[in-house]
Amino acid sequence: MSDIYKLKYTKLYADEDGETHFKEEEFVMNSKDYSPPAPPVWVAPRTRATGSTVVAFPVGWYGDFHPAPKPQWMMILKGTMEVEVSDGEKQTFLAGSIAFLDDLGSKGHISKSIGDEVAIVSVTEVE
């Protein structure tokens, strides 16, 4: 096992004009004895969470332009979500996808549940 692992995620952010965009970022995860006596695993930097929930989006659900209520991590557990930012770019998030939403006070983004099954999303709000 190497000392580090790089985990990519998508960041949704707002520029100074309130337009929203995507960019790819990554965690540098370090090898750590996280739960001895189990072998080491890679661990991301800690973040202080202020709330966590699981959200179920019905098939065909559509949320017109809205900003995230707080900075938040979204991890797709099941199903498929499509997100469109104000610059017109769209991204599809499948089960296993990770995104960080940080578009407070902006034009926001459009969210859709696409596909033929309910989309289940773990949401963790952070400071």
PDB file of C-alpha atoms in Angstrom:
ATOM      1  CA  MET A   1       0.000   0.000   0.000  1.00  0.00           C
ATOM      2  CA  SER A   2       1.415   3.388  -0.942  1.00  0.00           C
ATOM      3  CA  ASP A   3       1.539   6.248   1.574  1.00  0.00           C
ATOM      4  CA  ILE A   4      -0.998   8.370  -0.318  1.00  0.00           C
ATOM      5  CA  TYR A   5      -4.109   7.951  -2.436  1.00  0.00           C
ATOM      6  CA  LYS A   6      -5.673  10.722  -4.514  1.00  0.00           C
ATOM      7  CA  LEU A   7      -9.473  10.808  -4.584  1.00  0.00           C
ATOM      8  CA  LYS A   8     -11.059  13.022  -7.231  1.00  0.00           C
ATOM      9  CA  TYR A   9     -14.321  14.864  -6.717  1.00  0.00           C
ATOM     10  CA  THR A  10     -16.310  17.594  -8.466  1.00  0.00           C
ATOM     11  CA  LYS A  11     -16.586  21.047  -6.916  1.00  0.00           C
ATOM     12  CA  LEU A  12     -19.557  23.262  -7.798  1.00  0.00           C
ATOM     13  CA  TYR A  13     -18.626  26.870  -7.003  1.00  0.00           C
ATOM     14  CA  ALA A  14     -19.652  30.463  -7.718  1.00  0.00           C
ATOM     15  CA  ASP A  15     -17.420  33.151  -9.201  1.00  0.00           C
ATOM     16  CA  GLU A  16     -17.427  36.833  -8.177  1.00  0.00           C
ATOM     17  CA  ASP A  17     -20.311  37.555 -10.595  1.00  0.00           C
ATOM     18  CA  GLY A  18     -22.536  34.850  -9.090  1.00  0.00           C
ATOM     19  CA  GLU A  19     -22.153  32.487 -12.053  1.00  0.00           C
ATOM     20  CA  THR A  20     -21.702  28.837 -11.144  1.00  0.00           C
ATOM     21  CA  HIS A  21     -19.155  26.391 -12.543  1.00  0.00           C
ATOM     22  CA  PHE A  22     -17.689  22.921 -12.057  1.00  0.00           C
ATOM     23  CA  LYS A  23     -14.062  22.041 -11.472  1.00  0.00           C
ATOM     24  CA  GLU A  24     -12.314  18.816 -10.622  1.00  0.00           C
ATOM     25  CA  GLU A  25     -10.375  18.705  -7.366  1.00  0.00           C
ATOM     26  CA  GLU A  26      -8.847  15.942  -5.282  1.00  0.00           C
ATOM     27  CA  PHE A  27      -8.185  14.899  -1.719  1.00  0.00           C
ATOM     28  CA  VAL A  28      -4.732  13.698  -0.900  1.00  0.00           C
ATOM     29  CA  MET A  29      -5.462  10.841   1.476  1.00  0.00           C
ATOM     30  CA  ASN A  30      -2.712   9.603   3.768  1.00  0.00           C
ATOM     31  CA  SER A  31      -2.094   6.093   5.054  1.00  0.00           C
ATOM     32  CA  LYS A  32      -3.212   5.847   8.668  1.00  0.00           C
ATOM     33  CA  ASP A  33      -3.789   3.267  11.373  1.00  0.00           C
ATOM     34  CA  TYR A  34      -7.412   4.354  11.517  1.00  0.00           C
ATOM     35  CA  SER A  35      -8.952   1.443  13.397  1.00  0.00           C
ATOM     36  CA  PRO A  36      -6.259  -0.752  14.983  1.00  0.00           C
ATOM     37  CA  PRO A  37      -5.667  -3.639  14.955  1.00  0.00           C
ATOM     38  CA  ALA A  38      -7.068  -3.537  11.395  1.00  0.00           C
ATOM     39  CA  PRO A  39      -4.452  -2.731   8.720  1.00  0.00           C
ATOM     40  CA  PRO A  40      -3.869   0.895   7.654  1.00  0.00           C
ATOM     41  CA  VAL A  41      -6.246   2.623   5.251  1.00  0.00           C
ATOM     42  CA  TRP A  42      -6.127   5.932   3.376  1.00  0.00           C
ATOM     43  CA  VAL A  43      -7.856   8.767   5.250  1.00  0.00           C
ATOM     44  CA  ALA A  44      -8.914  12.193   3.921  1.00  0.00           C
ATOM     45  CA  PRO A  45      -8.352  15.387   5.918  1.00  0.00           C
ATOM     46  CA  ARG A  46     -10.992  15.839   8.611  1.00  0.00           C
ATOM     47  CA  THR A  47     -13.810  18.315   8.089  1.00  0.00           C
ATOM     48  CA  ARG A  48     -16.138  19.617  10.792  1.00  0.00           C
ATOM     49  CA  ALA A  49     -19.662  18.544   9.868  1.00  0.00           C
ATOM     50  CA  THR A  50     -22.630  20.614  11.043  1.00  0.00           C
ATOM     51  CA  GLY A  51     -25.337  18.249   9.842  1.00  0.00           C
ATOM     52  CA  SER A  52     -25.889  15.087   7.867  1.00  0.00           C
ATOM     53  CA  THR A  53     -28.880  13.456   6.223  1.00  0.00           C
ATOM     54  CA  VAL A  54     -29.894  11.105   3.438  1.00  0.00           C
ATOM     55  CA  VAL A  55     -32.183  12.452   0.692  1.00  0.00           C
ATOM     56  CA  ALA A  56     -34.315  10.393  -1.726  1.00  0.00           C
ATOM     57  CA  PHE A  57     -35.081  12.113  -5.057  1.00  0.00           C
ATOM     58  CA  PRO A  58     -38.089  10.601  -6.891  1.00  0.00           C
ATOM     59  CA  VAL A  59     -37.658   9.528 -10.511  1.00  0.00           C
ATOM     60  CA  GLY A  60     -38.028  12.642 -12.674  1.00  0.00           C
ATOM     61  CA  TRP A  61     -37.573  15.117  -9.790  1.00  0.00           C
ATOM     62  CA  TYR A  62     -36.509  18.575 -11.044  1.00  0.00           C
ATOM     63  CA  GLY A  63     -35.193  21.492  -8.992  1.00  0.00           C
ATOM     64  CA  ASP A  64     -34.855  24.719 -11.012  1.00  0.00           C
ATOM     65  CA  PHE A  65     -31.986  27.116 -10.266  1.00  0.00           C
ATOM     66  CA  HIS A  66     -31.224  27.191  -6.532  1.00  0.00           C
ATOM     67  CA  PRO A  67     -28.030  27.526  -4.486  1.00  0.00           C
ATOM     68  CA  ALA A  68     -26.980  24.990  -1.880  1.00  0.00           C
ATOM     69  CA  PRO A  69     -28.320  26.102   1.533  1.00  0.00           C
ATOM     70  CA  LYS A  70     -24.886  25.528   3.111  1.00  0.00           C
ATOM     71  CA  PRO A  71     -21.515  24.246   1.899  1.00  0.00           C
ATOM     72  CA  GLN A  72     -22.110  20.521   1.587  1.00  0.00           C
ATOM     73  CA  TRP A  73     -20.719  17.219   0.419  1.00  0.00           C
ATOM     74  CA  MET A  74     -23.019  15.081  -1.705  1.00  0.00           C
ATOM     75  CA  MET A  75     -22.286  11.398  -2.204  1.00  0.00           C
ATOM     76  CA  ILE A  76     -24.522   9.509  -4.600  1.00  0.00           C
ATOM     77  CA  LEU A  77     -25.426   6.168  -3.036  1.00  0.00           C
ATOM     78  CA  LYS A  78     -27.938   4.938  -5.628  1.00  0.00           C
ATOM     79  CA  GLY A  79     -29.447   6.204  -8.860  1.00  0.00           C
ATOM     80  CA  THR A  80     -28.353   9.077 -11.082  1.00  0.00           C
ATOM     81  CA  MET A  81     -28.445  12.853 -10.664  1.00  0.00           C
ATOM     82  CA  GLU A  82     -27.796  15.468 -13.337  1.00  0.00           C
ATOM     83  CA  VAL A  83     -26.642  18.931 -12.278  1.00  0.00           C
ATOM     84  CA  GLU A  84     -26.434  21.991 -14.521  1.00  0.00           C
ATOM     85  CA  VAL A  85     -24.550  25.153 -13.527  1.00  0.00           C
ATOM     86  CA  SER A  86     -25.310  28.684 -14.726  1.00  0.00           C
ATOM     87  CA  ASP A  87     -22.556  28.630 -17.369  1.00  0.00           C
ATOM     88  CA  GLY A  88     -24.564  25.866 -19.123  1.00  0.00           C
ATOM     89  CA  GLU A  89     -22.300  22.915 -18.287  1.00  0.00           C
ATOM     90  CA  LYS A  90     -24.047  19.712 -17.170  1.00  0.00           C
ATOM     91  CA  GLN A  91     -22.579  16.785 -15.280  1.00  0.00           C
ATOM     92  CA  THR A  92     -24.070  13.403 -14.523  1.00  0.00           C
ATOM     93  CA  PHE A  93     -23.397  11.890 -11.106  1.00  0.00           C
ATOM     94  CA  LEU A  94     -23.720   8.120 -10.748  1.00  0.00           C
ATOM     95  CA  ALA A  95     -23.613   5.971  -7.621  1.00  0.00           C
ATOM     96  CA  GLY A  96     -20.166   6.438  -6.086  1.00  0.00           C
ATOM     97  CA  SER A  97     -19.800  10.047  -7.301  1.00  0.00           C
ATOM     98  CA  ILE A  98     -18.696  12.723  -4.835  1.00  0.00           C
ATOM     99  CA  ALA A  99     -19.390  16.444  -5.189  1.00  0.00           C
ATOM    100  CA  PHE A 100     -18.808  19.502  -3.023  1.00  0.00           C
ATOM    101  CA  LEU A 101     -21.453  22.217  -3.433  1.00  0.00           C
ATOM    102  CA  ASP A 102     -20.299  25.725  -2.561  1.00  0.00           C
ATOM    103  CA  ASP A 103     -22.542  28.064  -4.556  1.00  0.00           C
ATOM    104  CA  LEU A 104     -24.165  30.020  -1.717  1.00  0.00           C
ATOM    105  CA  GLY A 105     -25.425  33.483  -2.646  1.00  0.00           C
ATOM    106  CA  SER A 106     -25.209  32.770  -6.381  1.00  0.00           C
ATOM    107  CA  LYS A 107     -27.508  31.983  -9.298  1.00  0.00           C
ATOM    108  CA  GLY A 108     -27.261  28.386  -8.164  1.00  0.00           C
ATOM    109  CA  HIS A 109     -27.676  25.185 -10.126  1.00  0.00           C
ATOM    110  CA  ILE A 110     -30.394  22.929 -11.549  1.00  0.00           C
ATOM    111  CA  SER A 111     -30.712  19.401 -10.137  1.00  0.00           C
ATOM    112  CA  LYS A 112     -32.536  16.479 -11.752  1.00  0.00           C
ATOM    113  CA  SER A 113     -33.080  12.861 -10.819  1.00  0.00           C
ATOM    114  CA  ILE A 114     -32.646  10.976 -14.076  1.00  0.00           C
ATOM    115  CA  GLY A 115     -32.895   7.322 -14.939  1.00  0.00           C
ATOM    116  CA  ASP A 116     -35.459   4.775 -13.835  1.00  0.00           C
ATOM    117  CA  GLU A 117     -34.822   4.547 -10.093  1.00  0.00           C
ATOM    118  CA  VAL A 118     -34.994   6.823  -7.066  1.00  0.00           C
ATOM    119  CA  ALA A 119     -31.700   8.648  -6.463  1.00  0.00           C
ATOM    120  CA  ILE A 120     -30.391   8.279  -2.907  1.00  0.00           C
ATOM    121  CA  VAL A 121     -27.896  10.955  -1.840  1.00  0.00           C
ATOM    122  CA  SER A 122     -25.940  11.315   1.400  1.00  0.00           C
ATOM    123  CA  VAL A 123     -25.602  15.023   2.245  1.00  0.00           C
ATOM    124  CA  THR A 124     -23.126  16.338   4.821  1.00  0.00           C
ATOM    125  CA  GLU A 125     -23.135  20.054   5.631  1.00  0.00           C
ATOM    126  CA  VAL A 126     -19.790  21.542   6.653  1.00  0.00           C
ATOM    127  CA  GLU A 127     -18.456  24.782   8.119  1.00  0.00           C
TER     128      GLU A 127
END
